[in-house]
Amino acid sequence: MSPALTRVGAHWRLAATFAVGALVLASCGTAKVAIPRLSGTPALSISVPLSNVGCTLNDVCVAVGTSSASVGPTSVGEVTTPKGRWLNLPLPASTSPLITSLACMGTQCLLGGSQPGHDLLWRFSASGDTLAVVTPPPGGIGIDALSCNGLICALVDTSALDATPRFSFSVDGGLTWTNPLDITWASSDAITSISCGMVFDCVVGALSVHHQFSLYVTRDGGTTWTKRVTPSPWTALTSLSCTKLRCVALASTSATSKLVRSNNLGTSWTSVSLKEQANALACTSTTTCVVVGQHSNQTPWLATVNQDATVIVTLRYVPTPLLNVACGSKVCAAIGVTTLLSVPVPK
């Protein structure tokens, strides 16, 4: 080989060495480089706290809040475009509305709660950014939990007769509902979560008046229920989401929060411990999630979880803890009482 070719070869080997080294350094620093810096957007109203958020699969997100204050507005709504711009969302006229749950499907969402003496149920359409009143199951005085998987939706409300929780199904996205079935095992319990992985297959979590947590499963649309044995430290299960037999949720204990996963409709669970207090969880799959809450000093906290790896996201202009989060296909949304965040879906 000529001296010139030898020098060229040496230069290429040296360049390759530096390139490999740069890739190694980049991979070592990926955790820092990959952490996004997100900025909060002030809510349009500071007198009514935001409480619920949901995102359709076409990445239109809705945030709502209601207040019992005697002065000023009693409800507020905002909707975001897929590019993350938040706009005012007019809400239906209602007397003293209280929104307690929100569940989304392909291009629509259901918002459930109560108004004096009745269930409250609204339906959001992403195609026109509109909310309409729909008819809930008869005889209820408040919707406690909602779940939608495609056009299959389920809700738990409270009976006006004896305050017993009731279970109802819809196969048309919430336009019509089956006759409610009493959930006798939860006669004095507070329902904390519901999710249906398939038609008739649903998981429901509840807290007793003595703060004892229980988890039940129905495989026949609420006719019969089977109790699931859960780890004894669990005090609650929230942000529950099931697809077929796979479920992911946020489990609380007296000391920590855990991201938990099940592959058998809640028969057994694996968990990922979260170092900070988590308030809500949303996932694009059972392996990829966004979790929100607060640090021990009450500053806001948001992290992405991929498998077992947790990455904390840097936040700006978020003055209070984050209370809720939801995900579409490519965008997630998180809320504090007066703050909104658009979050890219973690890869």
XYZ file of C-alpha atoms in Angstrom:
347
model
C 0.000 0.000 0.000
C 1.309 3.455 -0.920
C 2.153 5.984 1.825
C -0.746 8.183 0.645
C -3.244 5.348 0.932
C -1.796 4.454 4.321
C -2.345 8.044 5.537
C -5.922 8.049 4.158
C -6.653 4.741 5.892
C -5.246 6.059 9.146
C -7.392 9.178 8.888
C -10.535 7.077 8.286
C -9.718 4.834 11.251
C -9.202 7.913 13.435
C -12.479 9.457 12.242
C -14.310 6.211 12.865
C -12.841 6.045 16.358
C -14.094 9.549 17.139
C -17.505 8.734 15.624
C -17.902 5.619 17.744
C -16.754 7.539 20.784
C -19.271 10.275 20.094
C -22.053 7.717 19.765
C -21.052 6.110 23.052
C -21.008 9.484 24.808
C -24.327 10.366 23.248
C -25.858 7.111 24.421
C -24.451 7.674 27.908
C -26.085 11.086 27.972
C -29.353 10.058 26.350
C -31.274 10.304 29.614
C -30.412 13.996 29.913
C -30.807 14.854 26.229
C -34.087 12.934 25.899
C -35.805 14.635 28.836
C -38.230 17.116 27.274
C -38.759 20.513 28.820
C -42.475 21.217 28.961
C -44.149 24.550 29.626
C -47.550 24.909 31.210
C -50.383 27.011 29.790
C -52.544 29.000 32.241
C -56.176 27.900 32.315
C -58.723 30.365 30.953
C -60.431 30.511 34.363
C -58.638 30.624 37.701
C -61.833 30.633 39.767
C -62.946 27.125 38.719
C -60.309 24.404 39.242
C -59.709 21.885 36.478
C -60.337 18.304 37.575
C -60.733 15.972 34.580
C -59.020 15.502 31.243
C -59.399 13.091 28.339
C -58.003 12.637 24.818
C -59.601 11.073 21.755
C -57.606 8.757 19.510
C -57.357 11.543 16.926
C -55.493 13.629 19.548
C -58.137 16.146 20.537
C -57.995 16.610 24.307
C -60.688 18.007 26.618
C -60.184 19.465 30.100
C -63.066 20.409 32.389
C -63.653 21.668 35.901
C -66.678 22.410 38.050
C -67.158 24.455 41.197
C -69.866 24.837 43.839
C -68.941 28.466 44.530
C -71.923 30.787 44.725
C -70.255 33.511 42.668
C -68.712 33.397 39.230
C -68.844 30.464 36.779
C -69.625 26.966 38.058
C -68.063 25.029 35.177
C -65.311 25.522 32.613
C -64.090 23.577 29.618
C -61.127 23.756 27.286
C -60.194 21.806 24.181
C -56.805 21.468 22.538
C -55.863 21.034 18.929
C -53.415 18.248 17.970
C -50.713 20.961 17.919
C -51.263 21.766 21.592
C -53.202 25.044 21.488
C -55.890 25.246 24.204
C -59.206 26.936 23.364
C -62.439 27.623 25.226
C -65.042 24.843 25.087
C -68.632 25.974 25.800
C -70.417 23.634 28.205
C -74.140 22.801 28.180
C -76.311 24.886 30.488
C -76.806 22.991 33.734
C -77.731 23.754 37.339
C -74.818 23.167 39.728
C -73.024 20.556 37.582
C -70.332 18.365 39.121
C -68.071 16.464 36.710
C -66.453 13.406 38.302
C -65.302 11.248 35.385
C -64.304 11.461 31.735
C -63.733 8.652 29.225
C -62.789 8.941 25.550
C -63.016 6.717 22.504
C -62.151 7.201 18.805
C -63.366 10.758 18.146
C -65.656 11.284 21.130
C -65.663 11.510 24.930
C -68.232 10.979 27.666
C -68.292 13.280 30.692
C -70.153 12.029 33.736
C -71.119 13.436 37.088
C -74.164 14.790 38.854
C -76.583 17.658 39.075
C -79.116 18.061 41.880
C -81.030 14.775 42.112
C -79.861 13.309 38.789
C -77.012 11.760 36.834
C -75.230 14.163 34.499
C -73.934 12.837 31.182
C -72.445 14.872 28.330
C -70.959 13.702 25.028
C -68.076 15.524 23.332
C -67.532 15.280 19.577
C -64.042 16.076 18.319
C -65.319 16.648 14.783
C -67.018 19.875 15.803
C -65.529 20.537 19.244
C -69.010 20.444 20.750
C -70.653 19.071 23.886
C -74.202 17.731 23.973
C -76.417 16.389 26.728
C -77.175 12.649 26.433
C -79.573 10.519 28.447
C -77.998 8.515 31.289
C -79.527 5.367 32.822
C -82.727 6.238 34.734
C -82.896 6.507 38.511
C -79.351 7.643 39.257
C -78.153 10.550 41.376
C -74.510 10.700 40.284
C -72.056 8.940 37.974
C -68.976 7.761 39.871
C -66.897 6.135 37.102
C -66.859 5.834 33.310
C -64.978 3.615 30.887
C -64.999 3.394 27.072
C -63.264 0.931 24.746
C -64.320 1.669 21.196
C -68.092 2.158 21.261
C -68.409 -0.150 24.284
C -68.825 1.994 27.387
C -69.655 1.196 31.004
C -70.541 3.359 33.968
C -71.161 3.062 37.672
C -73.651 5.445 39.212
C -75.538 5.680 42.504
C -79.154 4.627 42.904
C -81.580 7.315 43.989
C -83.560 4.712 45.959
C -80.966 3.315 48.350
C -77.585 4.807 47.305
C -76.378 1.420 46.009
C -73.793 1.541 43.197
C -75.220 0.387 39.858
C -73.569 -0.943 36.680
C -74.752 -0.109 33.137
C -73.476 -0.888 29.628
C -73.645 0.949 26.296
C -72.768 -0.473 22.873
C -73.224 2.777 20.936
C -70.788 5.125 22.630
C -73.130 6.237 25.399
C -76.255 7.138 23.422
C -78.298 4.321 25.000
C -77.747 2.217 28.135
C -78.807 -1.113 29.530
C -80.995 -1.239 32.608
C -78.746 -0.722 35.654
C -77.685 -3.742 37.729
C -77.041 -3.268 41.453
C -73.465 -3.941 42.546
C -74.412 -5.604 45.808
C -70.851 -6.247 46.972
C -70.227 -2.464 46.959
C -73.423 -1.373 48.729
C -71.596 1.148 50.923
C -68.354 1.542 48.962
C -66.902 4.381 46.916
C -66.020 3.296 43.385
C -62.471 4.403 42.507
C -62.018 2.945 39.017
C -63.625 0.939 36.234
C -62.341 -0.407 32.935
C -63.676 -2.942 30.434
C -61.125 -4.834 28.351
C -63.768 -6.481 26.173
C -67.551 -6.619 25.925
C -68.875 -7.832 29.302
C -65.344 -8.136 30.816
C -64.818 -5.339 33.343
C -62.697 -4.602 36.411
C -63.943 -2.354 39.223
C -62.029 -1.003 42.221
C -63.694 0.291 45.381
C -62.987 1.691 48.843
C -65.137 0.788 51.848
C -66.204 3.263 54.523
C -63.348 1.815 56.592
C -60.892 2.594 53.752
C -60.469 -1.061 52.820
C -59.652 -1.539 49.132
C -61.246 -4.281 47.025
C -61.095 -5.290 43.370
C -63.816 -7.223 41.544
C -64.165 -8.593 38.004
C -67.257 -9.397 35.938
C -67.143 -11.568 32.802
C -70.879 -11.303 32.060
C -71.638 -7.593 32.001
C -72.277 -7.112 35.699
C -74.548 -10.072 36.433
C -71.965 -11.823 38.599
C -68.738 -10.592 40.196
C -65.541 -12.309 41.378
C -63.235 -10.785 43.956
C -59.570 -10.522 43.013
C -56.883 -10.907 45.673
C -54.586 -7.865 45.608
C -51.322 -7.198 47.485
C -52.086 -6.258 51.093
C -50.221 -2.896 51.005
C -52.570 -1.563 48.294
C -54.958 1.092 49.572
C -56.462 2.141 46.213
C -56.345 1.455 42.486
C -56.928 4.375 40.109
C -56.294 5.309 36.458
C -57.288 1.755 35.522
C -57.171 0.903 31.822
C -57.729 -2.575 30.321
C -57.478 -3.904 26.764
C -58.656 -7.500 26.420
C -56.973 -9.208 29.398
C -54.152 -6.682 29.814
C -54.572 -3.955 32.429
C -52.406 -1.115 33.712
C -53.191 1.099 36.694
C -51.859 3.233 39.515
C -51.783 1.474 42.887
C -51.403 3.434 46.111
C -49.909 2.244 49.368
C -49.365 4.069 52.652
C -45.809 4.879 51.583
C -45.487 4.823 47.794
C -47.228 4.853 44.443
C -46.789 1.978 42.001
C -47.436 1.521 38.309
C -48.963 -1.955 38.134
C -49.647 -4.244 35.175
C -51.685 -7.405 34.725
C -51.875 -9.828 31.793
C -54.824 -11.823 33.158
C -57.576 -9.304 33.975
C -56.319 -8.582 37.465
C -55.580 -12.110 38.681
C -51.917 -11.213 39.226
C -49.869 -8.023 38.935
C -46.318 -6.822 38.406
C -45.280 -3.391 39.646
C -42.861 -0.513 39.116
C -42.244 1.660 42.189
C -42.491 5.416 41.639
C -40.257 7.594 43.786
C -42.722 10.467 44.041
C -46.399 10.666 44.917
C -48.467 9.985 41.810
C -51.995 11.278 41.287
C -52.837 9.869 37.859
C -51.551 7.694 35.044
C -52.239 7.433 31.299
C -50.762 4.932 28.856
C -50.544 4.467 25.110
C -49.767 0.783 25.711
C -49.258 -1.376 28.780
C -45.526 -0.648 28.530
C -45.472 3.100 27.772
C -47.099 5.571 30.170
C -47.134 9.129 31.500
C -47.570 9.631 35.247
C -48.218 12.895 37.117
C -48.243 14.046 40.735
C -46.035 15.993 43.083
C -42.721 15.904 44.920
C -42.585 15.784 48.715
C -42.357 19.605 48.764
C -45.621 19.813 46.759
C -43.965 20.953 43.529
C -45.367 19.358 40.357
C -43.943 16.146 38.963
C -44.364 14.446 35.577
C -42.510 11.379 34.322
C -42.590 8.934 31.438
C -42.358 5.210 32.117
C -41.188 2.794 29.438
C -41.212 -0.807 30.657
C -39.473 -0.331 34.039
C -37.485 2.825 33.202
C -38.764 6.122 34.618
C -37.621 9.485 33.195
C -38.593 12.691 35.004
C -39.606 15.570 32.747
C -38.465 19.141 33.410
C -41.436 21.487 33.906
C -41.757 25.256 33.579
C -44.675 27.543 34.447
C -46.482 24.810 36.380
C -47.177 26.320 39.829
C -49.153 23.494 41.461
C -49.184 19.676 41.571
C -50.522 17.877 38.507
C -53.817 16.120 39.170
C -54.769 14.229 36.040
C -53.439 13.051 32.675
C -54.803 11.435 29.506
C -53.325 10.215 26.218
C -54.467 10.013 22.620
C -52.431 8.396 19.850
C -49.628 10.957 19.568
C -50.403 13.527 22.262
C -51.068 13.414 25.994
C -52.520 16.175 28.164
C -51.971 16.864 31.879
C -53.703 19.330 34.164
C -53.210 21.138 37.453
C -55.960 23.183 39.060
C -55.168 26.188 36.838
C -52.625 24.797 34.368
C -52.683 22.721 31.197
C -49.833 20.801 29.572
C -49.568 19.174 26.163
C -47.201 16.205 26.332
C -45.746 14.326 23.326
C -46.454 10.614 23.595
C -43.257 8.936 24.844
C -41.532 6.669 22.353
